JSON list of C-alpha atoms and ligand atoms in Angstrom, two decimals:
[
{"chain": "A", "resi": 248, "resn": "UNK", "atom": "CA", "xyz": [0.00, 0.00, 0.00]},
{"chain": "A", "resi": 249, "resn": "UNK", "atom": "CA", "xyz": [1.53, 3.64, -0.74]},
{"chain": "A", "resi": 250, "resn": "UNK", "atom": "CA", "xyz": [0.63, 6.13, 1.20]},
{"chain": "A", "resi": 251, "resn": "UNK", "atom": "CA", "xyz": [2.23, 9.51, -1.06]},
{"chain": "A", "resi": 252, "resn": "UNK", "atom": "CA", "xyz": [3.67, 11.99, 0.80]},
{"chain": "A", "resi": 253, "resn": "UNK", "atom": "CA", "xyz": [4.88, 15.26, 0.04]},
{"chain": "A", "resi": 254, "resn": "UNK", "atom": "CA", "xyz": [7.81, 15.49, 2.45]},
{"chain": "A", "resi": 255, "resn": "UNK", "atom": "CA", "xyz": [9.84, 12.93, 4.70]},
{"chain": "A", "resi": 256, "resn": "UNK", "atom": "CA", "xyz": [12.15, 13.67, 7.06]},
{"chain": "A", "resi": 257, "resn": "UNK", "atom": "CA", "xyz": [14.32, 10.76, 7.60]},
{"chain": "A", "resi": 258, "resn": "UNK", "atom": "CA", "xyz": [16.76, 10.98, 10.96]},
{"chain": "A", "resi": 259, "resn": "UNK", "atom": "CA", "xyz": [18.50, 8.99, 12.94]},
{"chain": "A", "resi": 260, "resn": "UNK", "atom": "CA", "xyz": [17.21, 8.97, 16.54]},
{"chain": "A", "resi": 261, "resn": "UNK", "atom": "CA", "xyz": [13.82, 10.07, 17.29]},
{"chain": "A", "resi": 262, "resn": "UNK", "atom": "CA", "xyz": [13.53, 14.03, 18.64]},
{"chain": "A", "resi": 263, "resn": "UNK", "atom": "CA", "xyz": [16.62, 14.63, 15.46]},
{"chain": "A", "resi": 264, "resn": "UNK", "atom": "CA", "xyz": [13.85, 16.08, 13.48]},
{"chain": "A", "resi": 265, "resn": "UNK", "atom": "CA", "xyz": [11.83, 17.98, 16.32]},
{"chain": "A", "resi": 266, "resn": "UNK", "atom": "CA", "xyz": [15.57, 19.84, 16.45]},
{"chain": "A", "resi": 267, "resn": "UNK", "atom": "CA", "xyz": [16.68, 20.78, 12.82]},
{"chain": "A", "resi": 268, "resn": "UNK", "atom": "CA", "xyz": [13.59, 20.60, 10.55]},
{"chain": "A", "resi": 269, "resn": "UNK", "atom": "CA", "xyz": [10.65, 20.60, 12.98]},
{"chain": "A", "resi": 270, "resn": "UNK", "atom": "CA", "xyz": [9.65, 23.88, 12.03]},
{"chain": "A", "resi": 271, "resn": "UNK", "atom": "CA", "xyz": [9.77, 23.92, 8.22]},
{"chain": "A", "resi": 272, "resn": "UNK", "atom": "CA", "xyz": [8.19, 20.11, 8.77]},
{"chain": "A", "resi": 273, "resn": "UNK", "atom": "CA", "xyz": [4.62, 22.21, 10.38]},
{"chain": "A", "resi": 274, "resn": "UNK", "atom": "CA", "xyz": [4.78, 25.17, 7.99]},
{"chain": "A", "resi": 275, "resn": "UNK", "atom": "CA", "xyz": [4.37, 22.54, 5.11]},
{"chain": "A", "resi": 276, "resn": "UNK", "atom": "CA", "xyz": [2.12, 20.81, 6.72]},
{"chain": "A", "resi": 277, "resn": "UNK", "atom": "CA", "xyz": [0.04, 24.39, 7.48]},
{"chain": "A", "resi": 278, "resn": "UNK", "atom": "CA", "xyz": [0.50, 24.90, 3.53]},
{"chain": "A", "resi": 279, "resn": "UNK", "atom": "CA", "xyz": [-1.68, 21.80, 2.80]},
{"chain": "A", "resi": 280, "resn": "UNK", "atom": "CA", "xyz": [1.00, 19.05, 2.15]},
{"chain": "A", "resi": 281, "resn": "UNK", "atom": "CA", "xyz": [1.15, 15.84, 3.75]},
{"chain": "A", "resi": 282, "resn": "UNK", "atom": "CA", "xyz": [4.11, 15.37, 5.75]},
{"chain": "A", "resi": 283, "resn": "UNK", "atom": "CA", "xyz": [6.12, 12.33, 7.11]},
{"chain": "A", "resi": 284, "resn": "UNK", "atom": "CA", "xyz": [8.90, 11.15, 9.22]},
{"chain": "A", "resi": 285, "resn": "UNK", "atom": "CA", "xyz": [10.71, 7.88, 9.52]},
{"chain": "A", "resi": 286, "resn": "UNK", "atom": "CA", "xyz": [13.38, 7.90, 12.28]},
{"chain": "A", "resi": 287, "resn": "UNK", "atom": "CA", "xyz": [16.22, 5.05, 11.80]},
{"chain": "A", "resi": 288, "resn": "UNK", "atom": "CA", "xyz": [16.45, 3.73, 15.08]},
{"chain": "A", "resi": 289, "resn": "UNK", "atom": "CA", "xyz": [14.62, 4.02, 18.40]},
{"chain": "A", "resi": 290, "resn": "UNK", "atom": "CA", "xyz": [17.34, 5.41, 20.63]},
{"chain": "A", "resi": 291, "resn": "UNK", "atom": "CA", "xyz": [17.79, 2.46, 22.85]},
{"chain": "A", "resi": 292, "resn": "UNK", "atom": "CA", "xyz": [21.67, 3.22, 23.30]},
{"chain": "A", "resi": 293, "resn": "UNK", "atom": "CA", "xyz": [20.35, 6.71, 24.93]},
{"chain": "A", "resi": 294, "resn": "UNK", "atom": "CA", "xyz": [21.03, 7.21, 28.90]},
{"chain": "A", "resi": 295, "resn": "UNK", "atom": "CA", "xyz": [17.09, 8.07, 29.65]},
{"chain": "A", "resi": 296, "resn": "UNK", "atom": "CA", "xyz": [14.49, 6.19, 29.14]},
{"chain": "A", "resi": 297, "resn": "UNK", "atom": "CA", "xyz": [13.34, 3.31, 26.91]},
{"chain": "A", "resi": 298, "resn": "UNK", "atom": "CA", "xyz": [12.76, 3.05, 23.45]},
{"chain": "A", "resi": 299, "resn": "UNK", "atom": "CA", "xyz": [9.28, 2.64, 24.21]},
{"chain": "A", "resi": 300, "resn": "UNK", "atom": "CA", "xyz": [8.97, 5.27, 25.79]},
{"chain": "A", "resi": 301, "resn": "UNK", "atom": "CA", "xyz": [10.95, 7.41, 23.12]},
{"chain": "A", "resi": 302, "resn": "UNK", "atom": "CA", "xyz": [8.72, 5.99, 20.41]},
{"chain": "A", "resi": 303, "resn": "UNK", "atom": "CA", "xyz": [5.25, 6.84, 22.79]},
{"chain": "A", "resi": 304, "resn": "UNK", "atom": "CA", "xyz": [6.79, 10.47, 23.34]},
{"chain": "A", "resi": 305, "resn": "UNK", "atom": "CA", "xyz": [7.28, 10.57, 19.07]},
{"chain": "A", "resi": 306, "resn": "UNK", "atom": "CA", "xyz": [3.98, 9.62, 18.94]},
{"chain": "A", "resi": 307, "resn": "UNK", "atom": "CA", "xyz": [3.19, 12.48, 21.02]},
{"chain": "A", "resi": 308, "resn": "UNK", "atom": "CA", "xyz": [5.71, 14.89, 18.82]},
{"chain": "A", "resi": 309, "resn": "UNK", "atom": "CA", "xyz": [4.10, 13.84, 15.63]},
{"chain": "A", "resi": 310, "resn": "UNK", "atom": "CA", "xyz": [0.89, 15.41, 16.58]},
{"chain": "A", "resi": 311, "resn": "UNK", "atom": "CA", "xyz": [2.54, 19.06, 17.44]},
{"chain": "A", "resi": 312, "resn": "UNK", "atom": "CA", "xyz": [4.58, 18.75, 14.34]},
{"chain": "A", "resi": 313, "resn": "UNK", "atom": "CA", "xyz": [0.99, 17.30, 12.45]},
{"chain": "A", "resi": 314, "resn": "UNK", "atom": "CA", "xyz": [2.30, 14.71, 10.69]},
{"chain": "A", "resi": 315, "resn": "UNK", "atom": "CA", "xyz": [0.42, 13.16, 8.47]},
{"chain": "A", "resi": 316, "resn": "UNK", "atom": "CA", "xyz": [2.76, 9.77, 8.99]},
{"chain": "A", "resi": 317, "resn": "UNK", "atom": "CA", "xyz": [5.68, 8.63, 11.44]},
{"chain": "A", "resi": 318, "resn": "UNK", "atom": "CA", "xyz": [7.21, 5.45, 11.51]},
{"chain": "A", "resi": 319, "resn": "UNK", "atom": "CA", "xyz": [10.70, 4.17, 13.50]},
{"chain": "A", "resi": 320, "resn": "UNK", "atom": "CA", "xyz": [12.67, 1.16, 11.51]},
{"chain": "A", "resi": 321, "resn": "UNK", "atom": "CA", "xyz": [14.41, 0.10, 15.08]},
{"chain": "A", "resi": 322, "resn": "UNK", "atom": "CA", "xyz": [18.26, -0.12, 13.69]},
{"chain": "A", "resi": 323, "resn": "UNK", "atom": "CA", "xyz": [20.63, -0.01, 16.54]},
{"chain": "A", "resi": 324, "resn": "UNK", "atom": "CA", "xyz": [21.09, 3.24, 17.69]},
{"chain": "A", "resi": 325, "resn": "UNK", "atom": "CA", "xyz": [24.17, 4.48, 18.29]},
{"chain": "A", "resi": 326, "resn": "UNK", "atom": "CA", "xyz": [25.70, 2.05, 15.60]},
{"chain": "A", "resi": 327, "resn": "UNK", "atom": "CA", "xyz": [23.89, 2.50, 12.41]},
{"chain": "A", "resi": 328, "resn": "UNK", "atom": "CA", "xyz": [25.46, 0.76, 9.88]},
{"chain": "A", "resi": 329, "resn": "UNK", "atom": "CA", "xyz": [24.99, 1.27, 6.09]},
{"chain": "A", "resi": 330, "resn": "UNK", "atom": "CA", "xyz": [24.62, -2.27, 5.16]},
{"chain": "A", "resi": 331, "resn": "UNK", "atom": "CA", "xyz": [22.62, -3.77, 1.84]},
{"chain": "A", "resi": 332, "resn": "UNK", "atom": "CA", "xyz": [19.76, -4.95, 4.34]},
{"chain": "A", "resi": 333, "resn": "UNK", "atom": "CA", "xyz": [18.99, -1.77, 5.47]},
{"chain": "A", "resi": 334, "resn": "UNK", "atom": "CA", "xyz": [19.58, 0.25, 2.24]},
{"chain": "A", "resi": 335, "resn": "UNK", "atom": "CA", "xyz": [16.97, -2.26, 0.99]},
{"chain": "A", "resi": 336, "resn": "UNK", "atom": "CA", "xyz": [14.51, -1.97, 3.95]},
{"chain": "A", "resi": 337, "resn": "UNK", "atom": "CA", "xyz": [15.12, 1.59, 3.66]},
{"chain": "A", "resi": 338, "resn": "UNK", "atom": "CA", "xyz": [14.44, 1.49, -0.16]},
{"chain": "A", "resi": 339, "resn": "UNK", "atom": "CA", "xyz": [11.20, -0.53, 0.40]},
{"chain": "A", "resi": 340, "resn": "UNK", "atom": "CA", "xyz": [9.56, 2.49, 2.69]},
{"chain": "A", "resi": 341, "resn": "UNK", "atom": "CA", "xyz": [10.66, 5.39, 0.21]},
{"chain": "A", "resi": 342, "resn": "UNK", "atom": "CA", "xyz": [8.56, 3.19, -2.63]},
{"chain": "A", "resi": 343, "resn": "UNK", "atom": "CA", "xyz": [5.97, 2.84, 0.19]},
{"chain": "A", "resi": 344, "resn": "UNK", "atom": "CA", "xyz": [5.96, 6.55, 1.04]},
{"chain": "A", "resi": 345, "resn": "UNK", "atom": "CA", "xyz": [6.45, 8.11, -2.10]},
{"chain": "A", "resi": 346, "resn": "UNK", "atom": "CA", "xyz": [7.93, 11.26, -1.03]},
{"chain": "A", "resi": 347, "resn": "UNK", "atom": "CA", "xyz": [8.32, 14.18, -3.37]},
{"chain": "A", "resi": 348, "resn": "UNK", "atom": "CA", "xyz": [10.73, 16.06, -1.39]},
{"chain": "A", "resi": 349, "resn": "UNK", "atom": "CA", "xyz": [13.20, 13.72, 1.39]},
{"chain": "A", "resi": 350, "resn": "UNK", "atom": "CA", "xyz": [15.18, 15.44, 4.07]},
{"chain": "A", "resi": 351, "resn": "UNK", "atom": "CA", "xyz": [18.36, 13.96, 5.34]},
{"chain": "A", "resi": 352, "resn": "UNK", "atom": "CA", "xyz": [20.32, 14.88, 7.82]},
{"chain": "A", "resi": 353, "resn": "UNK", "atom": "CA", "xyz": [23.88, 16.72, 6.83]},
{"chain": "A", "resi": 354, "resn": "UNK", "atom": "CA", "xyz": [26.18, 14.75, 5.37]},
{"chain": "A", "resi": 355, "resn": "UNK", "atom": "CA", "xyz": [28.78, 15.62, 7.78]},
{"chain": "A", "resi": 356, "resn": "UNK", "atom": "CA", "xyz": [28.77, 16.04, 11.85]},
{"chain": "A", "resi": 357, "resn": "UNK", "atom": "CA", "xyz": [29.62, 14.79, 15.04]},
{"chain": "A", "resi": 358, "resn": "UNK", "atom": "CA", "xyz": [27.77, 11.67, 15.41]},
{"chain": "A", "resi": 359, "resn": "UNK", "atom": "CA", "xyz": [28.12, 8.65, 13.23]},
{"chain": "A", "resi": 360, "resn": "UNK", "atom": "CA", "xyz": [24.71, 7.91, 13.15]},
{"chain": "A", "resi": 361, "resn": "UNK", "atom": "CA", "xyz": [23.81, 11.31, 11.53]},
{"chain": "A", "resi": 362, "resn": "UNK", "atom": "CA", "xyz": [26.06, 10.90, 8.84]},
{"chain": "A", "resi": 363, "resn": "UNK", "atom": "CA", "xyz": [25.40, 7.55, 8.10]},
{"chain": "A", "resi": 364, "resn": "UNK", "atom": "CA", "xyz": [21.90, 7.83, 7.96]},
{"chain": "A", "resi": 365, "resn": "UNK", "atom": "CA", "xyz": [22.74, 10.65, 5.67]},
{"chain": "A", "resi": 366, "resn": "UNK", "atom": "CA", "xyz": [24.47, 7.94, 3.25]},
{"chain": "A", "resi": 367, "resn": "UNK", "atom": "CA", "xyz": [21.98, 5.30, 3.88]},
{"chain": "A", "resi": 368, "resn": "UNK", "atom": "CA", "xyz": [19.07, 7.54, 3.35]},
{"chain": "A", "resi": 369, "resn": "UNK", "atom": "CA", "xyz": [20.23, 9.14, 0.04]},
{"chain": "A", "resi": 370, "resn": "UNK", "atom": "CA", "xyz": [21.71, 5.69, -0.97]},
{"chain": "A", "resi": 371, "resn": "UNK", "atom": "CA", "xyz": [17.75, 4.06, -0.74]},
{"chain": "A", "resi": 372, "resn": "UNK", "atom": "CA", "xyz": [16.05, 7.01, -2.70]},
{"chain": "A", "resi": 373, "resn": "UNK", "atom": "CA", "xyz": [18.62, 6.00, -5.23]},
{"chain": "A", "resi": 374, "resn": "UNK", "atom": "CA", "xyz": [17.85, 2.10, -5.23]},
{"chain": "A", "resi": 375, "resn": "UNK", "atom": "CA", "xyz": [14.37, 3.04, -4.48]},
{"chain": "A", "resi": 376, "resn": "UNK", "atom": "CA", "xyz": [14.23, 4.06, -8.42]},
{"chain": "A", "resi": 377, "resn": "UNK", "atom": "CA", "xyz": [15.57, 1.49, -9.80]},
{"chain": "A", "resi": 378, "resn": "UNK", "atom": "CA", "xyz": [12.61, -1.10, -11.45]},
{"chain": "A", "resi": 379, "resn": "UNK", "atom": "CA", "xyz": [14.16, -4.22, -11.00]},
{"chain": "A", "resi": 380, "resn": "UNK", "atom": "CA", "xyz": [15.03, -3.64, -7.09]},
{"chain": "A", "resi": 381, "resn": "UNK", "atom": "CA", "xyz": [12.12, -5.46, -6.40]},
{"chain": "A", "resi": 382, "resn": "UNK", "atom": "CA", "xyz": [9.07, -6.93, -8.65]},
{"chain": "A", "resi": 383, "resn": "UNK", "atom": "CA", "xyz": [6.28, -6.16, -6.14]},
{"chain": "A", "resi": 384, "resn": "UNK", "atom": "CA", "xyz": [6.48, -3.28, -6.09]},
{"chain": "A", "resi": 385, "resn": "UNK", "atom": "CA", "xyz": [6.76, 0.70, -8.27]},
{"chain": "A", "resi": 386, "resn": "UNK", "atom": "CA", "xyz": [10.01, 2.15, -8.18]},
{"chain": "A", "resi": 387, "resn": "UNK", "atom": "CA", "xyz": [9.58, 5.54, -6.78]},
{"chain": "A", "resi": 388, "resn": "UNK", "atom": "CA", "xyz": [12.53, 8.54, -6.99]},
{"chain": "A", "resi": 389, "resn": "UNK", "atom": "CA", "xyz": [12.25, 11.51, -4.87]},
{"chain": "A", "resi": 390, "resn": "UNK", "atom": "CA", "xyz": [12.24, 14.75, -7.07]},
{"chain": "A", "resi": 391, "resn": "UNK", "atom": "CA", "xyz": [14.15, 16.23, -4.25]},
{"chain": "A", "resi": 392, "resn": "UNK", "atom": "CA", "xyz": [16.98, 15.62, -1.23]},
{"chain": "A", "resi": 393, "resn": "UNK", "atom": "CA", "xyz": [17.62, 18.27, 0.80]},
{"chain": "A", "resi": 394, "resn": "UNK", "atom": "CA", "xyz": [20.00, 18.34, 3.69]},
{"chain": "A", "resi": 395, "resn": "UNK", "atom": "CA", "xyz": [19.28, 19.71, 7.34]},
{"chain": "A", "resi": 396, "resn": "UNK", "atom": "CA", "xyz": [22.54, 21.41, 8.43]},
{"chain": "A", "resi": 397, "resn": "UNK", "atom": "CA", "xyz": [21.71, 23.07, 11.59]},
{"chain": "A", "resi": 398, "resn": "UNK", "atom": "CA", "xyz": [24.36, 21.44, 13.14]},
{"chain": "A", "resi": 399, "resn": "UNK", "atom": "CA", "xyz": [26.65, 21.62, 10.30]},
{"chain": "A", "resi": 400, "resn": "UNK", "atom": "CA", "xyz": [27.85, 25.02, 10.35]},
{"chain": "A", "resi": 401, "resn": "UNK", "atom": "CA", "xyz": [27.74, 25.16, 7.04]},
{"chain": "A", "resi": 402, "resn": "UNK", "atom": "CA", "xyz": [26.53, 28.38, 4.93]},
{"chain": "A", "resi": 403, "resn": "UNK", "atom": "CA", "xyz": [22.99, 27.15, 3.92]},
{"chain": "A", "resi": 404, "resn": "UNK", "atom": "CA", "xyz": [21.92, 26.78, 0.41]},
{"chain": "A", "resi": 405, "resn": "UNK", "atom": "CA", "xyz": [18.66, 28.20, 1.72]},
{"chain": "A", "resi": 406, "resn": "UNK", "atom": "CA", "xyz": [16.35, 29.21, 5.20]},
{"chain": "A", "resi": 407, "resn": "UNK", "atom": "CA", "xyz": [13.15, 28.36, 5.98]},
{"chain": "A", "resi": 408, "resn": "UNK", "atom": "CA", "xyz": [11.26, 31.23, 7.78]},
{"chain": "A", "resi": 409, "resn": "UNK", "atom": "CA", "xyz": [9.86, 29.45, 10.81]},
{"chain": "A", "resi": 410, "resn": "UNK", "atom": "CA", "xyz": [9.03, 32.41, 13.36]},
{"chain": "A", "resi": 411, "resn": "UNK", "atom": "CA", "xyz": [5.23, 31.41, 13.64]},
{"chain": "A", "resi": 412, "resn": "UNK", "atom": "CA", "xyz": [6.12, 27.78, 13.84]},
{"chain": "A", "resi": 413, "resn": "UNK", "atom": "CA", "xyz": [8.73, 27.94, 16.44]},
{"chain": "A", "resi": 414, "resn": "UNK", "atom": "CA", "xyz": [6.90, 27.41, 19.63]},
{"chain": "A", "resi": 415, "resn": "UNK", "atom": "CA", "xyz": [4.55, 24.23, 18.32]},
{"chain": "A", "resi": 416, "resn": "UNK", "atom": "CA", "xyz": [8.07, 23.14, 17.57]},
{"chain": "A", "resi": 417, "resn": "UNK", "atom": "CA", "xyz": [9.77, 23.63, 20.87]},
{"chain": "A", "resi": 418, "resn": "UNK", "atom": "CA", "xyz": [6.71, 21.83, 21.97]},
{"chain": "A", "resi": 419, "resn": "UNK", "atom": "CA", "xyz": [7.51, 18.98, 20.10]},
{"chain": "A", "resi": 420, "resn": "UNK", "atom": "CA", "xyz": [10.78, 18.84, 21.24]},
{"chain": "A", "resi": 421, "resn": "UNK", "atom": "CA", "xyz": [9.36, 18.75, 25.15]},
{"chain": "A", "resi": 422, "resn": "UNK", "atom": "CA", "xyz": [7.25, 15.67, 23.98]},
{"chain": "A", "resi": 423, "resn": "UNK", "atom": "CA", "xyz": [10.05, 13.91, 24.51]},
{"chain": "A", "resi": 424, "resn": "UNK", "atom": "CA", "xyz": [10.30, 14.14, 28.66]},
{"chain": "A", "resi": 425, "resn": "UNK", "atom": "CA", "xyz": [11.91, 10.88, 29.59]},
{"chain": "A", "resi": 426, "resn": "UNK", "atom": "CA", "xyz": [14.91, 13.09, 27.42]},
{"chain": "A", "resi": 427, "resn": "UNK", "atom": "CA", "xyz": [14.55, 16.49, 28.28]},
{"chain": "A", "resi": 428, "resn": "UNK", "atom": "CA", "xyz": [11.68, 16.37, 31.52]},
{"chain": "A", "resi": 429, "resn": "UNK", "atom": "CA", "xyz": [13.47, 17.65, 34.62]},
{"chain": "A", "resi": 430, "resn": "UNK", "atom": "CA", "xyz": [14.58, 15.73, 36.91]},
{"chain": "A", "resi": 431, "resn": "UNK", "atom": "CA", "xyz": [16.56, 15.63, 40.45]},
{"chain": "A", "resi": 432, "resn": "UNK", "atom": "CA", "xyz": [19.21, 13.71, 39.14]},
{"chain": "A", "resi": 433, "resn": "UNK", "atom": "CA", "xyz": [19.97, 15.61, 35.83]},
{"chain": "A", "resi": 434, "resn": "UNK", "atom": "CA", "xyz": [23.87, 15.39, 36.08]},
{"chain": "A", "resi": 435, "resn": "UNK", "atom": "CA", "xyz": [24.39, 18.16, 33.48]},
{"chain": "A", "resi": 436, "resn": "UNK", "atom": "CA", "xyz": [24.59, 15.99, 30.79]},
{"chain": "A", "resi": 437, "resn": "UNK", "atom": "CA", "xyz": [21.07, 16.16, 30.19]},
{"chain": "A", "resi": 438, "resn": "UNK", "atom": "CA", "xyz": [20.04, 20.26, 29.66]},
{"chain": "A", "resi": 439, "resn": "UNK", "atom": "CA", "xyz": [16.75, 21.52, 31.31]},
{"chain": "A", "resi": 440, "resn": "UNK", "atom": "CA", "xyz": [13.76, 22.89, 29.43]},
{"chain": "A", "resi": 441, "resn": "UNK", "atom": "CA", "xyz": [14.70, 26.78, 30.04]},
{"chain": "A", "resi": 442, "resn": "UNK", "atom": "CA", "xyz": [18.52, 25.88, 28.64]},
{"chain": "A", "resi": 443, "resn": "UNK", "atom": "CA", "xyz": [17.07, 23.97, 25.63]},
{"chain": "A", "resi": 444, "resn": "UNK", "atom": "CA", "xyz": [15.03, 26.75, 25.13]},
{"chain": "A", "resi": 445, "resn": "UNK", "atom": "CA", "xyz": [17.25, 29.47, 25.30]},
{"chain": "A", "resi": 446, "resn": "UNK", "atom": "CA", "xyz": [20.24, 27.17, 22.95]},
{"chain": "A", "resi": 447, "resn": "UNK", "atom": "CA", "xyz": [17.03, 26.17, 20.13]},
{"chain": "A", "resi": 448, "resn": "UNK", "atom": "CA", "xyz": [16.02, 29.76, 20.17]},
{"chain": "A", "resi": 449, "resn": "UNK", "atom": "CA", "xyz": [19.84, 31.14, 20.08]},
{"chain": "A", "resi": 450, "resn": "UNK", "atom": "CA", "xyz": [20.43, 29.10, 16.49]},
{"chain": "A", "resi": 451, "resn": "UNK", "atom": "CA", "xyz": [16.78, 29.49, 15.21]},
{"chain": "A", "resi": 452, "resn": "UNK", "atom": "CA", "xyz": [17.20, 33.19, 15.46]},
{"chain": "A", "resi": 453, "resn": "UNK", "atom": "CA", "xyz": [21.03, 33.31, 13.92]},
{"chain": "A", "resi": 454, "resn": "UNK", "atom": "CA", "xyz": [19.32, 31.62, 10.92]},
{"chain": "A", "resi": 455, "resn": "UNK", "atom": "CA", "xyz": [16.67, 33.41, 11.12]},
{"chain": "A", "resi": 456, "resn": "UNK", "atom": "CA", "xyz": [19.02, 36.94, 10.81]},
{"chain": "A", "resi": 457, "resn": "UNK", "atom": "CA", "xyz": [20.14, 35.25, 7.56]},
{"chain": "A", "resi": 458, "resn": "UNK", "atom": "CA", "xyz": [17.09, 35.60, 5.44]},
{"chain": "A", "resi": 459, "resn": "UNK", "atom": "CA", "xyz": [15.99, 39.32, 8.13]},
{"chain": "A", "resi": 460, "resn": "UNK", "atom": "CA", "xyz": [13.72, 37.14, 10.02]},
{"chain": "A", "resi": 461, "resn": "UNK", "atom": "CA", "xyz": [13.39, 35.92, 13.99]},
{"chain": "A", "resi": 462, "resn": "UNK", "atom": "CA", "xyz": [13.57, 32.30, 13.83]},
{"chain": "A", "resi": 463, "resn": "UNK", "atom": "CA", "xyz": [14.99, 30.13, 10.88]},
{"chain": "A", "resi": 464, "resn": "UNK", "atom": "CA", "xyz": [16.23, 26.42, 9.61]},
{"chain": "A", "resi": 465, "resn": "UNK", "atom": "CA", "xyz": [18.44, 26.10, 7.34]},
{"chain": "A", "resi": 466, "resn": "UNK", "atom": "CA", "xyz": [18.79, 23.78, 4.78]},
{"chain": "A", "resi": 467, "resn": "UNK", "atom": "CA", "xyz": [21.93, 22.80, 2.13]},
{"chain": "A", "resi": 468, "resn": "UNK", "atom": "CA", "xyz": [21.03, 21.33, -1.40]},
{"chain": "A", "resi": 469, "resn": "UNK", "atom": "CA", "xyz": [23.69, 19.55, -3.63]},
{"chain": "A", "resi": 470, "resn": "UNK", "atom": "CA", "xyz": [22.35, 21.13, -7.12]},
{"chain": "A", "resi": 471, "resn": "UNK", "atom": "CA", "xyz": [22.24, 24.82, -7.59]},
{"chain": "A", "resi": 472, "resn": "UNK", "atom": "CA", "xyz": [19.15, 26.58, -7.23]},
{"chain": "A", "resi": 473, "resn": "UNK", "atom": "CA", "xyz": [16.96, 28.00, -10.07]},
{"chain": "A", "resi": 474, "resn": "UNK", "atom": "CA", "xyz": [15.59, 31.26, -9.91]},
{"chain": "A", "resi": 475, "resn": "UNK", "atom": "CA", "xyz": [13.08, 32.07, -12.95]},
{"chain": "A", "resi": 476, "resn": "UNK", "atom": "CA", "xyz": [12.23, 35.91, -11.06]},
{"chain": "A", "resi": 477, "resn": "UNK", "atom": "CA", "xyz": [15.20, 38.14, -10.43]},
{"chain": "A", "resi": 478, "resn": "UNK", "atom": "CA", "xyz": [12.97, 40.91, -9.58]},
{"chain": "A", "resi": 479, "resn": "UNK", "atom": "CA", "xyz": [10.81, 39.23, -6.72]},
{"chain": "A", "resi": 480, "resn": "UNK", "atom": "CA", "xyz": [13.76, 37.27, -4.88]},
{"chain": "A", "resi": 481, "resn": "UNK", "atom": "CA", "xyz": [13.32, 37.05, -1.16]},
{"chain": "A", "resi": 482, "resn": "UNK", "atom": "CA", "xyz": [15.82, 38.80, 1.57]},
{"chain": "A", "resi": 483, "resn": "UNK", "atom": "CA", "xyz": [17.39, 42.15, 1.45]},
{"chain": "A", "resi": 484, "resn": "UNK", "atom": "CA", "xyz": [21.01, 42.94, -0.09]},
{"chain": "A", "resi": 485, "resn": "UNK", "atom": "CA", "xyz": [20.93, 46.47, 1.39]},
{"chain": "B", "resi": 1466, "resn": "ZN", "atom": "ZN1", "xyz": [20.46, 12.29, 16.79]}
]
């Protein structure tokens, strides 16, 4: 059965997307297009909590980012590997899904489950096109990959203006409390809801100064972008 999506978001752990794309995820949505995400693995390598509990509080997150779909593929967490099973398994939801646009995370970055779910995930939109992957079912090619690179400090090929979405997006993020809920024993590792806050809204609103708005994402693309209007083009030079 294919469902047809506009957009997926494709991350690693689950909360990845409520941090770098969360906000352009609910503007789409609030423009009419039906919206997914598929998170690799379930965080069950994480210090808090259970991946049951993770995957209940995405539940939870899906409905303040209203996506129309959300899914987890349980991969191990915290050693996602880019192996021909789970290109393929990978391959077999983008023909389910049939996304127009897929977001990845950047290509680069800290941990190696970002960037290899980068790979993986731009790897299986590739085999996801190609007709004899699999005879049961329709090859299906995204039209678009775009890369999250909030993390990435990176100049972005683009920003997102996501001022009015901001705050349904920081409460998507809180969803997840056995993560970010306060607690007596919070060593420091673990950052309270005011110091999320204040770091989320710190970045949103650099990217947001990009494009002379208060809170942004941004966003890299491989392929240069066309522009058919050179007199109505967005942001300021002066
Ligand atoms: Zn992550």
């Amino acid at each position: 059965m294919s469902i047809s999506l506009d957009i997926l978001a494709i991350a690693a752990h689950p909360d990845d997307i409520e941090q770098t794309c969360g906000g352009t995820l609910i503007r789409m949505a609030e423009m009419g297009y039906r919206t997914g995400a598929l998170d690799l693995t379930a965080g069950d390598m994480g210090t808090r909590g259970t991946p049951e509990e993770r995957l209940a509080e995405a539940e939870v997150a899906a409905r303040h980012l209203r996506l129309a779909w959300r899914g987890n593929l349980r991969f191990p967490d915290a050693r996602l590997e880019n192996t021909i099973s789970a290109r393929m398994t990978l391959a077999m939801k983008v023909r389910e899904l049939r996304p127009r646009v897929v977001i990845l995370p950047y290509w680069q970055g800290r941990h190696p489950d970002h960037y290899r779910a980068s790979e993986l995930g731009y790897e299986a939109c590739f085999l996801a096109g190609l007709r004899k992957l699999d005879e049961y079912s329709e090859p299906h090619r995204p039209h678009k990959v775009i890369y999250s690179a909030l993390y990435a400090h990176v100049t972005p090929s683009f920003v997102v203006d996501i001022s009015a979405q901001f705050e349904a997006r920081m409460a998507a993020l809180l969803a997840y409390q056995s993560q970010y809920g306060a607690r007596d024993d919070a060593s420091g590792l673990f950052p309270q809801e005011q110091e999320i806050r204040e770091r989320l809204g710190a970045i949103a609103r650099f990217y947001g100064n990009l494009i002379g708005v208060k809170y942004g994402e941004p966003f890299v693309v491989k392929e240069t972008i066309e522009v058919d209007d050179i007199v109505n083009m967005g942001v300021r030079s002066i």
